[in-house]
Amino acid sequence: MTRLAVLALAAALAAAPAPAQTLRWAAGTDVATLDPHGNAGGFTLAFLGNVYEGLVRRAPDLSLEPALATGWRTVEPRVWRFTLREGVVFQDGSPFSAEDVAFSIARAKGRHAGARGRLAPIAEARVVDPRTVELVTQAPDPILPQALADVLIISRAWAERVGAAEASNPAHDVENAATRSANGTGPFRVASREAGRLTVLVRNDAWWDTKRGSIVEVEFRPIAADATRLAALASGEVDLVMPVPVQDIPRLKATPGIVVLEGPALRTIFLGFDIGPVLKQGEAGGRNPLADTRVRRAIGHAIDAEAIRTRVMQGAATPAGLLWGPGVADYTAAEDRRPVFDPARARALLAEAAYPEGFALTLDCPNDGYVHDEAICRAIAPMLAWIGIRLTVNLMPRAQYLPKLARLDSSFFLLGWSADTYDAHHPLRFLVHARDPDRSLGTWNYTGYDRPEVNVLIEAIGQEFDSARRQALIDQAAAMLRADAIYLPLHHQTLAWAHRDRVRVVQRADDVVVLNWITLR
């Protein structure tokens, strides 16, 4: 064979489509680490959920179902007992037991663990016998199982053998063997990993559960640029992409061979106000107008959420009045109502609050954190101008934006939230309760809001086991929060994925790709 023929053959092989059982998947970000306790990012944990497993997992409708645990119950107010599945082995062939669960809980609560905040309610994990483990909580916790789907279980023997007994965390420059290799019990195992370029997974034939999809190999590529990612889909280089920018949805829907999946998302986008005595960014005569409830309500009446939904989000959103939406337990549609768009009422409220001429204000906003975040913030500026608020939009990358909020250095900001426990207590606990770092309460409360009766109510919700009583408390908290107008919900996001028509995939509202549910033809 001539050299020219060899080169032609190599080119043909390189351009050949992947085997029918290989899924080629691209997302806008890479997996931060292969360590299941090294990063709390939603995408990283979702990806690793195909390799590792938790005691529980989510069904397509987000309901809770057994995984490594077959059952659970409270045996004391602060003790949950889990019965573990028999016959499960890790991908290196070693057996799974209660020792691995207790080790994983302790590891995920370690000093470097990125996921440690998720486990703050757990005081300790106790081994009862090889098939039984008890989780002891700091206080009675009725929703503990809801928080465990992303608490992934690692082999104690393997971690200690490879020098990964403590969690790694690339964000803190702490790495070990678990950063680059994996040993879970899940339906796929890691075959190779080139961070930032390509991660290959292969089917775990020793998995304990039923194989539902048809794929045996996954080639995952991070492609940050939207245009490049969509071009790879159009050319057939990849089979599945996420996310899809809303402005590209109509074009993709009209493209032969491509299917767009849209559905409600768990994430809610909202504005937050710092209600402290000082206006950190803006000018209002030495006062902080945002400390006045009437001013915050005026801003709510001045923002046309429907215009943002139709013009900015191009229909891919649902106006919101709560910090949590459909798909979250204890969601009540009747409570999900936002202020009526009424600029005249807004101007009257500003005059009532002694700001008839308005004031100058800065809105801090990420430009790479949420769907159309920059465009949302820019759209708000002319709306507030109609009532005399002269808004400066301060845009920055998420990497700079979140630390700025954490320094409590913002008067007015845009934020998004997904309830990781799929329960309304999650946003109440982290966004609304007064800041109490020792108890992991109010961790993301950048508003200065500290209303004692609301704090007590949120803590009561966290310990209430009776579902009817708990729902009543959540609805009461929602009403109080709406009256105080500390946050102004804008909309619940919509998910958009796209895939080649040879792919059959289930889209969950939490934006998680479950590889075992994917079929190729």
Short mmCIF file of C-alpha atoms in Angstrom, two decimals, residues 2 20 37 46 65-67 80 85 97 114 129 137 147 149 151 194 216 218 253 256 260 274 311 411 483 499 511 514:
data_model
loop_
_atom_site.label_atom_id
_atom_site.label_comp_id
_atom_site.label_asym_id
_atom_site.label_seq_id
_atom_site.Cartn_x
_atom_site.Cartn_y
_atom_site.Cartn_z
CA THR A 2 1.35 3.42 -0.94
CA ALA A 20 -23.47 2.44 17.28
CA HIS A 37 -15.98 14.28 47.45
CA ALA A 46 -24.03 14.45 38.16
CA GLU A 65 -35.63 5.40 45.10
CA PRO A 66 -33.22 2.84 46.60
CA ALA A 67 -29.65 2.50 45.31
CA TRP A 80 -31.55 7.22 60.49
CA ARG A 85 -27.82 -3.89 49.38
CA SER A 97 -20.13 -2.85 53.00
CA GLY A 114 -15.59 20.28 48.41
CA ASP A 129 -23.06 -4.58 60.97
CA THR A 137 -27.76 13.99 62.73
CA ALA A 147 -29.86 15.00 50.63
CA ALA A 149 -28.36 11.06 46.35
CA VAL A 151 -23.25 11.71 48.56
CA GLU A 194 -7.48 13.79 29.88
CA VAL A 216 -21.29 0.49 26.15
CA VAL A 218 -19.06 7.17 26.35
CA LYS A 253 -35.42 22.43 15.69
CA PRO A 256 -32.85 17.63 9.93
CA VAL A 260 -34.16 19.51 20.85
CA ASP A 274 -28.62 44.18 50.82
CA ARG A 311 -37.90 38.90 24.77
CA SER A 411 -26.05 46.05 47.39
CA ALA A 483 -44.04 40.33 52.46
CA HIS A 499 -29.06 15.36 20.25
CA ASP A 511 -30.09 18.75 34.37
CA VAL A 514 -28.20 9.29 33.39
#
